[in-house]
Amino acid sequence: MSRQTFSIIKFLAIIVTTFICIAATYFLVSNIFGGQLANASNGITLSAWKDKYLDVVILTGALTCVCSLAWFILSTFIFKVRYSTGGGQRTIWAALAFLAVVISVAVPMLYPARVGIQLNAPVIAIFVIFFALINYWLITIFATPVSFKYTPVGASIFLSRGRK
């Protein structure tokens, strides 16, 4: 398989993972907490709450997807390994990871007030799990090219071969 084909597959994997995270977050939260949060949101109907909540989920997913795509593009097309031990781009990866966490917390805390709904702490924790941990951290481990494959923190857990 050519490098270009493999890059396209990784790019598509990031997009598909984002859609899966958006769908999982939407259905999990709206089915578990939806009724309670709709009542807490000035008594709006559940369907109206779900419509507004979907906007919050899509915005969060799209922004964390941008972080994942930024890392993929940087590590695939921009960064160069200049010496044998120096992939050395972990600071940039960590900054994007921090940004993904901030997005996963800030968007569900700040944006719902603009659209007139409420979310609670367990919902924000679900956002962090699906968008910062899965949609950024886990996907960057598998979408990072071989030359930087151990740059994401914890990548050695998933990518190392069995030790003897």
Coordinates of C-alpha atoms in Angstrom, one line a residue:
M1 CA 0.0 0.0 0.0
S2 CA 1.4 3.4 -0.9
R3 CA 2.1 6.1 1.6
Q4 CA -0.5 8.3 0.1
T5 CA -3.2 5.6 0.3
F6 CA -2.2 4.9 3.9
S7 CA -2.4 8.6 4.8
I8 CA -5.9 8.9 3.2
I9 CA -7.1 5.9 5.2
K10 CA -5.7 7.4 8.5
F11 CA -7.4 10.8 7.6
L12 CA -10.7 9.0 7.0
A13 CA -10.3 7.0 10.3
I14 CA -10.0 10.3 12.2
I15 CA -13.2 11.6 10.5
V16 CA -15.1 8.3 11.2
T17 CA -13.9 8.2 14.8
T18 CA -15.2 11.7 15.2
F19 CA -18.6 10.7 13.9
I20 CA -18.7 7.6 16.2
C21 CA -17.8 9.8 19.2
I22 CA -20.4 12.4 18.3
A23 CA -23.1 9.6 17.9
A24 CA -22.1 7.8 21.1
T25 CA -22.0 11.0 23.2
Y26 CA -25.3 12.2 21.8
F27 CA -27.2 8.9 22.3
L28 CA -25.6 8.0 25.6
V29 CA -26.3 11.4 27.3
S30 CA -29.7 12.0 25.7
N31 CA -31.0 8.6 26.7
I32 CA -29.5 8.6 30.3
F33 CA -29.7 12.2 31.3
G34 CA -31.9 13.8 28.6
G35 CA -35.2 13.9 30.5
Q36 CA -33.7 15.2 33.7
L37 CA -31.7 17.9 31.9
A38 CA -34.6 19.0 29.8
N39 CA -36.6 19.6 32.9
A40 CA -33.8 21.5 34.5
S41 CA -33.5 23.6 31.3
N42 CA -36.5 25.8 32.1
G43 CA -38.9 22.9 31.4
I44 CA -38.3 22.7 27.6
T45 CA -39.4 19.6 25.9
L46 CA -37.1 16.7 25.5
S47 CA -37.0 16.9 21.7
A48 CA -36.2 20.7 21.9
W49 CA -33.4 19.9 24.4
K50 CA -32.0 17.1 22.2
D51 CA -31.9 19.5 19.2
K52 CA -29.9 22.1 21.1
Y53 CA -27.8 19.4 22.8
L54 CA -26.9 18.0 19.4
D55 CA -25.4 21.4 18.4
V56 CA -23.2 21.2 21.5
V57 CA -22.0 17.7 20.7
I58 CA -21.3 18.5 17.1
L59 CA -19.4 21.6 18.0
T60 CA -17.2 19.8 20.5
G61 CA -16.6 16.9 18.2
A62 CA -15.7 19.1 15.3
L63 CA -13.2 21.2 17.4
T64 CA -11.5 18.1 18.8
C65 CA -11.4 16.6 15.3
V66 CA -9.5 19.7 14.2
C67 CA -6.9 19.0 16.9
S68 CA -6.5 15.4 15.8
L69 CA -6.3 16.4 12.1
A70 CA -3.8 19.1 13.0
W71 CA -1.5 16.5 14.7
F72 CA -2.0 14.1 11.8
I73 CA -1.1 16.8 9.2
L74 CA 1.9 18.1 11.2
S75 CA 3.3 14.6 11.9
T76 CA 2.7 13.3 8.4
F77 CA 3.6 16.2 6.2
I78 CA 5.4 18.9 8.2
F79 CA 7.7 17.4 10.9
K80 CA 10.9 15.8 9.9
V81 CA 13.1 13.5 11.9
R82 CA 16.5 15.1 11.9
Y83 CA 18.4 12.7 14.1
S84 CA 18.0 9.1 15.3
T85 CA 16.6 9.8 18.7
G86 CA 14.8 12.9 18.0
G87 CA 11.2 12.7 17.0
G88 CA 10.9 15.3 19.7
Q89 CA 7.5 16.7 18.9
R90 CA 5.8 15.6 22.1
T91 CA 5.4 19.2 23.3
I92 CA 3.2 20.0 20.2
W93 CA 1.3 16.8 20.6
A94 CA 0.7 17.6 24.3
A95 CA -0.3 21.2 23.5
L96 CA -3.0 19.9 21.1
A97 CA -4.0 17.3 23.7
F98 CA -4.4 20.1 26.3
L99 CA -6.4 22.1 23.8
A100 CA -8.7 19.0 23.2
V101 CA -9.3 18.7 26.9
V102 CA -10.0 22.4 27.2
I103 CA -12.5 22.2 24.3
S104 CA -14.1 19.0 25.9
V105 CA -14.7 20.9 29.1
A106 CA -15.3 24.5 28.0
V107 CA -17.8 23.9 25.1
P108 CA -20.2 21.9 27.2
M109 CA -19.8 24.3 30.1
L110 CA -20.2 27.6 28.2
Y111 CA -22.1 26.9 25.0
P112 CA -25.3 25.3 26.5
A113 CA -26.0 28.6 28.4
R114 CA -26.1 30.4 25.0
V115 CA -28.7 28.0 23.6
G116 CA -30.7 27.8 26.8
I117 CA -30.0 24.3 28.1
Q118 CA -28.2 22.8 31.0
L119 CA -25.6 20.1 31.3
N120 CA -24.2 18.5 34.5
A121 CA -20.8 17.3 35.6
P122 CA -21.3 13.7 34.6
V123 CA -22.1 14.9 31.0
I124 CA -18.9 16.9 30.9
A125 CA -17.0 13.9 32.1
I126 CA -18.5 11.9 29.2
F127 CA -17.4 14.7 26.8
V128 CA -13.9 14.4 28.1
I129 CA -13.9 10.6 27.7
F130 CA -15.2 10.6 24.2
F131 CA -13.7 13.7 22.8
A132 CA -10.3 14.2 24.6
L133 CA -9.5 10.6 25.3
I134 CA -10.9 8.8 22.4
N135 CA -11.2 11.4 19.6
Y136 CA -7.8 12.9 20.3
W137 CA -5.5 10.8 22.4
L138 CA -6.4 7.3 21.2
I139 CA -6.9 8.3 17.5
T140 CA -3.6 10.1 17.4
I141 CA -1.8 7.0 18.7
F142 CA -3.0 5.1 15.7
A143 CA -2.9 7.9 13.1
T144 CA 0.6 9.0 13.9
P145 CA 3.1 8.0 11.2
V146 CA 5.8 5.4 12.1
S147 CA 8.6 8.0 12.4
F148 CA 6.7 9.6 15.3
K149 CA 4.8 6.6 16.5
Y150 CA 5.9 6.9 20.1
T151 CA 5.4 10.6 20.4
P152 CA 1.8 10.4 21.8
V153 CA 2.0 9.6 25.5
G154 CA 1.1 6.0 26.1
A155 CA 1.6 4.9 22.6
S156 CA 4.1 2.3 23.6
I157 CA 1.3 0.5 25.5
F158 CA -0.7 0.0 22.3
L159 CA 2.1 -0.1 19.6
S160 CA 4.9 -2.1 21.2
R161 CA 5.5 -5.6 20.2
G162 CA 5.5 -8.3 22.9
R163 CA 8.6 -8.3 25.1
K164 CA 10.5 -11.4 25.8

